[in-house]
Amino acid sequence: MTFTATTLSLYPEMFPGPLGVSLAGRALAEGKWACNPVQIRDFATDKHRSVDDTPAGGGAGMVMRADVLARAVDHALAANPDVPVLAMTPRGTPLTQARVRQLAAGPGVTILCGRFEGIDERLFEGRPIEPVSIGDYILSGGEMGALVLLDACIRLLPGVMGAPDSGDDESFETGLLEYPHYTRPAEWEGRTIPEVLRSGDHARILAWRKASAETDTRLRRPDLWERHEGARVKSPSGAQRQKKER
Ligand code: SAH
């Protein structure tokens, strides 16, 4: 099954863009995913082919029209009814590795890319669209966000990543940041690699990596750490442990 990435955008020439090189580019050439960029303007019906209009209530900028976008979304849904439709918006649910994994396991993804001030809100009421944000900052358009989301999915597709297990202990897969990495030279500008990593003692290395991941997550991402600790306490084994301790 080929993972089909349909992007609805005013700049279809931005795809595959950077996803045409390296890992994703090779996977594209091998048919492991399909890139299907669609021009939203093709769904405009007036003689100026307009896709946007001034914001109701006033204010700066332009808003993308629900009627034009709905025709583009319907076209994508008719072609691929089982493929979820996402829209890039800073008002959406923040993208997570868990959601990326779900999407990568499915038939593909259709991504609506906003421009200007954003998308008429009624589109989200009138069509089954999942609003997605890639982070708490503002891009000039949804295309870069779509590229980010697609890159995260494509590397997980079967046969795309070199070593099959190289994604397993990646940051976020365990709810923690990954441990830090080192490679040769053994000494660089007077700095050495932690001794344990050169010991060949796999149990010690594993313990060091686990402890590093925990410490770094606690210090750098207290939000992730709190969620991780919360989940551990709530898990059945955690509950049992608490009971025993009483
Ligand atoms: N006025 C809007 C921002 C519009 S930016 C607001 O303040 O919420 C223009 C387009 O860029 C958006 O429609 C969206 O498609 C995309 N975009 C900007 N920031 C984004 C983000 N953090 N995540 C996903 N898409 C984003």
Tab-separated table of C-alpha atoms and ligand atoms in Angstrom:
chain	number	residue	atom	x	y	z
A	1	MET	CA	0.000	0.000	0.000
A	2	THR	CA	1.346	3.395	-0.961
A	3	PHE	CA	1.009	6.165	1.621
A	4	THR	CA	-0.703	8.987	-0.289
A	5	ALA	CA	0.125	12.555	0.712
A	6	THR	CA	-2.318	15.013	-0.824
A	7	THR	CA	-1.651	18.677	-0.110
A	8	LEU	CA	-4.264	21.346	-0.802
A	9	SER	CA	-2.378	24.601	-1.197
A	10	LEU	CA	-1.985	27.826	-3.158
A	11	TYR	CA	1.666	26.835	-3.706
A	12	PRO	CA	1.618	23.195	-4.919
A	13	GLU	CA	5.094	23.747	-6.362
A	14	MET	CA	6.379	23.623	-2.746
A	15	PHE	CA	5.839	19.814	-2.818
A	16	PRO	CA	7.672	17.489	-2.573
A	17	GLY	CA	10.284	20.248	-2.078
A	18	PRO	CA	12.784	19.065	0.537
A	19	LEU	CA	10.959	15.716	0.692
A	20	GLY	CA	12.317	15.019	-2.796
A	21	VAL	CA	15.843	14.405	-1.454
A	22	SER	CA	17.546	12.038	0.994
A	23	LEU	CA	15.485	9.410	2.850
A	24	ALA	CA	12.039	10.718	1.815
A	25	GLY	CA	13.183	11.372	-1.760
A	26	ARG	CA	14.448	7.822	-2.169
A	27	ALA	CA	11.217	6.468	-0.682
A	28	LEU	CA	9.232	8.620	-3.126
A	29	ALA	CA	11.246	7.305	-6.098
A	30	GLU	CA	10.671	3.745	-4.827
A	31	GLY	CA	6.902	4.309	-4.640
A	32	LYS	CA	6.711	3.949	-0.839
A	33	TRP	CA	4.724	7.163	-0.710
A	34	ALA	CA	2.948	9.266	-3.331
A	35	CYS	CA	3.057	13.050	-3.482
A	36	ASN	CA	-0.148	14.597	-4.792
A	37	PRO	CA	-0.076	18.413	-4.641
A	38	VAL	CA	-3.404	20.077	-5.479
A	39	GLN	CA	-3.890	23.749	-6.382
A	40	ILE	CA	-6.730	25.232	-4.313
A	41	ARG	CA	-7.296	27.960	-6.908
A	42	ASP	CA	-8.528	25.295	-9.339
A	43	PHE	CA	-11.659	25.108	-7.173
A	44	ALA	CA	-12.491	28.819	-7.400
A	45	THR	CA	-15.499	29.508	-9.593
A	46	ASP	CA	-15.625	33.284	-10.130
A	47	LYS	CA	-13.872	34.951	-13.019
A	48	HIS	CA	-11.051	36.274	-10.804
A	49	ARG	CA	-10.554	32.770	-9.358
A	50	SER	CA	-10.597	34.284	-5.879
A	51	VAL	CA	-9.840	32.058	-2.910
A	52	ASP	CA	-9.954	34.682	-0.133
A	53	ASP	CA	-11.904	37.699	1.035
A	54	THR	CA	-11.779	40.375	3.726
A	55	PRO	CA	-12.385	39.296	7.351
A	56	ALA	CA	-15.935	39.604	8.658
A	57	GLY	CA	-15.892	42.102	11.517
A	58	GLY	CA	-12.953	43.965	10.016
A	59	GLY	CA	-9.232	43.810	10.665
A	60	ALA	CA	-6.078	43.253	8.685
A	61	GLY	CA	-5.438	40.680	5.983
A	62	MET	CA	-7.575	38.199	4.120
A	63	VAL	CA	-9.374	34.970	5.059
A	64	MET	CA	-9.556	31.813	2.929
A	65	ARG	CA	-13.098	31.119	1.735
A	66	ALA	CA	-14.981	28.105	3.116
A	67	ASP	CA	-16.846	27.425	-0.154
A	68	VAL	CA	-13.687	27.184	-2.275
A	69	LEU	CA	-11.796	25.124	0.326
A	70	ALA	CA	-14.773	22.770	0.774
A	71	ARG	CA	-14.739	21.973	-2.951
A	72	ALA	CA	-11.021	21.160	-2.734
A	73	VAL	CA	-11.567	18.994	0.367
A	74	ASP	CA	-14.535	17.188	-1.257
A	75	HIS	CA	-12.424	16.480	-4.315
A	76	ALA	CA	-9.701	14.920	-2.108
A	77	LEU	CA	-12.261	12.927	-0.102
A	78	ALA	CA	-13.879	11.597	-3.288
A	79	ALA	CA	-10.488	10.400	-4.551
A	80	ASN	CA	-9.351	8.938	-1.186
A	81	PRO	CA	-12.359	8.481	1.149
A	82	ASP	CA	-10.352	6.647	3.838
A	83	VAL	CA	-7.580	9.216	4.094
A	84	PRO	CA	-7.966	11.629	7.041
A	85	VAL	CA	-8.117	15.338	6.231
A	86	LEU	CA	-5.968	17.620	8.392
A	87	ALA	CA	-5.685	21.401	8.268
A	88	MET	CA	-2.626	23.334	9.339
A	89	THR	CA	-3.516	26.041	11.849
A	90	PRO	CA	-1.881	27.444	14.985
A	91	ARG	CA	-5.327	26.964	16.596
A	92	GLY	CA	-5.093	23.174	16.107
A	93	THR	CA	-4.101	20.278	18.350
A	94	PRO	CA	-0.312	20.243	18.762
A	95	LEU	CA	1.213	17.458	16.648
A	96	THR	CA	2.740	14.597	18.658
A	97	GLN	CA	4.841	11.567	17.814
A	98	ALA	CA	1.874	9.393	18.871
A	99	ARG	CA	-0.388	11.033	16.251
A	100	VAL	CA	2.392	10.823	13.656
A	101	ARG	CA	2.653	7.053	14.313
A	102	GLN	CA	-1.120	6.618	13.844
A	103	LEU	CA	-1.088	8.579	10.596
A	104	ALA	CA	1.952	6.699	9.254
A	105	ALA	CA	0.153	3.394	9.907
A	106	GLY	CA	-2.817	4.518	7.774
A	107	PRO	CA	-3.417	4.962	4.028
A	108	GLY	CA	-2.051	8.514	3.887
A	109	VAL	CA	-3.002	12.035	4.777
A	110	THR	CA	-4.662	15.000	3.078
A	111	ILE	CA	-3.374	18.327	4.383
A	112	LEU	CA	-5.040	21.664	3.856
A	113	CYS	CA	-2.485	24.473	3.971
A	114	GLY	CA	-3.664	27.901	5.071
A	115	ARG	CA	-2.323	31.283	3.971
A	116	PHE	CA	-3.124	34.907	4.859
A	117	GLU	CA	-4.982	35.259	8.201
A	118	GLY	CA	-6.250	31.695	8.035
A	119	ILE	CA	-9.327	29.668	7.141
A	120	ASP	CA	-13.051	30.526	7.500
A	121	GLU	CA	-14.052	28.700	10.708
A	122	ARG	CA	-17.242	27.277	9.173
A	123	LEU	CA	-15.122	24.877	7.085
A	124	PHE	CA	-14.184	23.016	10.302
A	125	GLU	CA	-17.882	22.699	11.184
A	126	GLY	CA	-18.981	21.618	7.718
A	127	ARG	CA	-16.327	19.008	6.935
A	128	PRO	CA	-14.532	16.274	8.941
A	129	ILE	CA	-11.243	18.133	9.307
A	130	GLU	CA	-8.682	17.735	12.092
A	131	PRO	CA	-6.974	21.044	12.912
A	132	VAL	CA	-3.274	20.510	13.588
A	133	SER	CA	-0.583	22.865	14.876
A	134	ILE	CA	3.136	22.164	14.613
A	135	GLY	CA	4.034	24.469	17.495
A	136	ASP	CA	3.423	27.728	19.289
A	137	TYR	CA	4.801	30.098	16.653
A	138	ILE	CA	3.366	31.557	13.451
A	139	LEU	CA	4.437	30.448	9.963
A	140	SER	CA	3.576	32.415	6.837
A	141	GLY	CA	1.694	29.423	5.444
A	142	GLY	CA	0.673	25.838	6.168
A	143	GLU	CA	2.978	24.318	3.523
A	144	MET	CA	6.038	24.208	5.796
A	145	GLY	CA	3.904	22.631	8.507
A	146	ALA	CA	2.654	20.034	6.035
A	147	LEU	CA	6.257	19.243	5.031
A	148	VAL	CA	7.159	18.777	8.705
A	149	LEU	CA	4.224	16.456	9.317
A	150	LEU	CA	4.915	14.445	6.158
A	151	ASP	CA	8.619	14.106	6.949
A	152	ALA	CA	7.754	12.741	10.388
A	153	CYS	CA	5.335	10.204	8.853
A	154	ILE	CA	7.440	9.125	5.869
A	155	ARG	CA	10.480	8.104	7.923
A	156	LEU	CA	8.217	5.648	9.778
A	157	LEU	CA	6.856	3.948	6.637
A	158	PRO	CA	7.960	0.307	6.236
A	159	GLY	CA	11.364	0.021	4.579
A	160	VAL	CA	12.151	3.753	4.655
A	161	MET	CA	14.478	4.009	7.641
A	162	GLY	CA	17.808	2.162	7.440
A	163	ALA	CA	17.817	0.065	10.606
A	164	PRO	CA	14.329	-1.189	11.509
A	165	ASP	CA	14.728	-0.430	15.235
A	166	SER	CA	16.586	2.886	14.922
A	167	GLY	CA	13.377	4.804	15.682
A	168	ASP	CA	12.459	2.897	18.834
A	169	ASP	CA	14.257	4.831	21.564
A	170	GLU	CA	14.072	8.180	19.772
A	171	SER	CA	12.996	11.275	21.729
A	172	PHE	CA	9.247	11.188	22.567
A	173	GLU	CA	8.784	7.502	21.659
A	174	THR	CA	9.120	6.670	25.338
A	175	GLY	CA	7.599	9.930	26.560
A	176	LEU	CA	11.125	11.157	27.328
A	177	LEU	CA	13.863	12.970	25.426
A	178	GLU	CA	16.492	10.646	24.017
A	179	TYR	CA	19.877	10.275	25.760
A	180	PRO	CA	22.806	12.297	24.294
A	181	HIS	CA	24.986	10.865	21.525
A	182	TYR	CA	28.779	10.763	21.017
A	183	THR	CA	31.085	9.476	18.287
A	184	ARG	CA	34.785	9.501	17.352
A	185	PRO	CA	37.179	11.223	17.837
A	186	ALA	CA	37.429	9.961	21.426
A	187	GLU	CA	38.840	13.338	22.433
A	188	TRP	CA	37.786	16.671	20.908
A	189	GLU	CA	39.079	20.042	22.161
A	190	GLY	CA	40.047	18.348	25.402
A	191	ARG	CA	36.600	16.820	25.913
A	192	THR	CA	36.240	13.057	26.207
A	193	ILE	CA	33.328	10.709	25.672
A	194	PRO	CA	31.720	9.504	28.955
A	195	GLU	CA	33.777	6.544	30.125
A	196	VAL	CA	30.801	4.205	30.478
A	197	LEU	CA	30.079	4.419	26.718
A	198	ARG	CA	33.552	3.049	26.006
A	199	SER	CA	33.331	0.308	28.643
A	200	GLY	CA	31.589	-2.280	26.422
A	201	ASP	CA	29.407	-3.111	29.452
A	202	HIS	CA	25.949	-3.121	27.887
A	203	ALA	CA	24.007	-3.219	31.139
A	204	ARG	CA	25.896	-0.184	32.459
A	205	ILE	CA	25.457	1.638	29.134
A	206	LEU	CA	21.720	0.962	29.190
A	207	ALA	CA	21.447	2.239	32.776
A	208	TRP	CA	23.483	5.359	31.936
A	209	ARG	CA	21.319	6.117	28.905
A	210	LYS	CA	18.113	5.684	30.897
A	211	ALA	CA	19.361	7.942	33.693
A	212	SER	CA	20.566	10.584	31.177
A	213	ALA	CA	17.237	10.557	29.350
A	214	GLU	CA	15.405	11.045	32.641
A	215	THR	CA	17.656	13.812	33.946
A	216	ASP	CA	17.669	15.712	30.642
A	217	THR	CA	13.890	15.467	30.314
A	218	ARG	CA	13.399	16.665	33.908
A	219	LEU	CA	15.708	19.656	33.395
A	220	ARG	CA	14.886	20.621	29.785
A	221	ARG	CA	11.252	19.637	29.448
A	222	PRO	CA	9.509	19.712	32.832
A	223	ASP	CA	6.181	19.489	30.949
A	224	LEU	CA	7.129	16.104	29.419
A	225	TRP	CA	8.580	14.887	32.702
A	226	GLU	CA	5.424	15.688	34.628
A	227	ARG	CA	3.294	13.810	32.087
A	228	HIS	CA	5.696	10.857	32.133
A	229	GLU	CA	5.679	10.675	35.941
A	230	GLY	CA	1.894	11.118	36.014
A	231	ALA	CA	1.424	8.196	33.610
A	232	ARG	CA	3.790	6.004	35.660
A	233	VAL	CA	1.926	6.622	38.929
A	234	LYS	CA	-1.441	5.989	37.241
A	235	SER	CA	-0.349	2.744	35.499
A	236	PRO	CA	-1.655	-0.542	37.039
A	237	SER	CA	1.811	-1.567	38.238
A	238	GLY	CA	2.291	1.885	39.761
A	239	ALA	CA	-1.055	1.591	41.571
A	240	GLN	CA	-0.115	-1.857	42.893
A	241	ARG	CA	3.199	-0.557	44.090
A	242	GLN	CA	1.476	2.250	45.944
A	243	LYS	CA	-0.927	-0.203	47.624
A	244	LYS	CA	1.923	-2.452	48.748
A	245	GLU	CA	3.767	0.477	50.211
A	246	ARG	CA	0.828	1.448	52.447
B	1	SAH	N1	-3.825	34.589	11.915
B	1	SAH	C1	-3.502	33.265	12.243
B	1	SAH	C2	-2.147	32.837	11.649
B	1	SAH	C3	-2.174	32.719	10.162
B	1	SAH	S1	-0.657	32.169	9.522
B	1	SAH	C4	-3.434	33.117	13.764
B	1	SAH	O1	-2.965	34.035	14.422
B	1	SAH	O2	-3.836	32.076	14.290
B	1	SAH	C5	-1.099	31.567	7.950
B	1	SAH	C6	-1.234	30.051	7.816
B	1	SAH	O3	-0.009	29.449	8.169
B	1	SAH	C7	-2.278	29.399	8.703
B	1	SAH	O4	-3.542	29.417	8.133
B	1	SAH	C8	-1.745	27.985	8.823
B	1	SAH	O5	-2.145	27.175	7.736
B	1	SAH	C9	-0.247	28.175	8.752
B	1	SAH	N2	0.381	28.160	10.082
B	1	SAH	C10	0.959	29.199	10.727
B	1	SAH	N3	1.465	28.832	11.909
B	1	SAH	C11	1.202	27.513	12.035
B	1	SAH	C12	1.478	26.546	13.054
B	1	SAH	N4	2.100	26.864	14.170
B	1	SAH	N5	1.054	25.279	12.846
B	1	SAH	C13	0.415	24.925	11.711
B	1	SAH	N6	0.132	25.801	10.719
B	1	SAH	C14	0.520	27.070	10.870
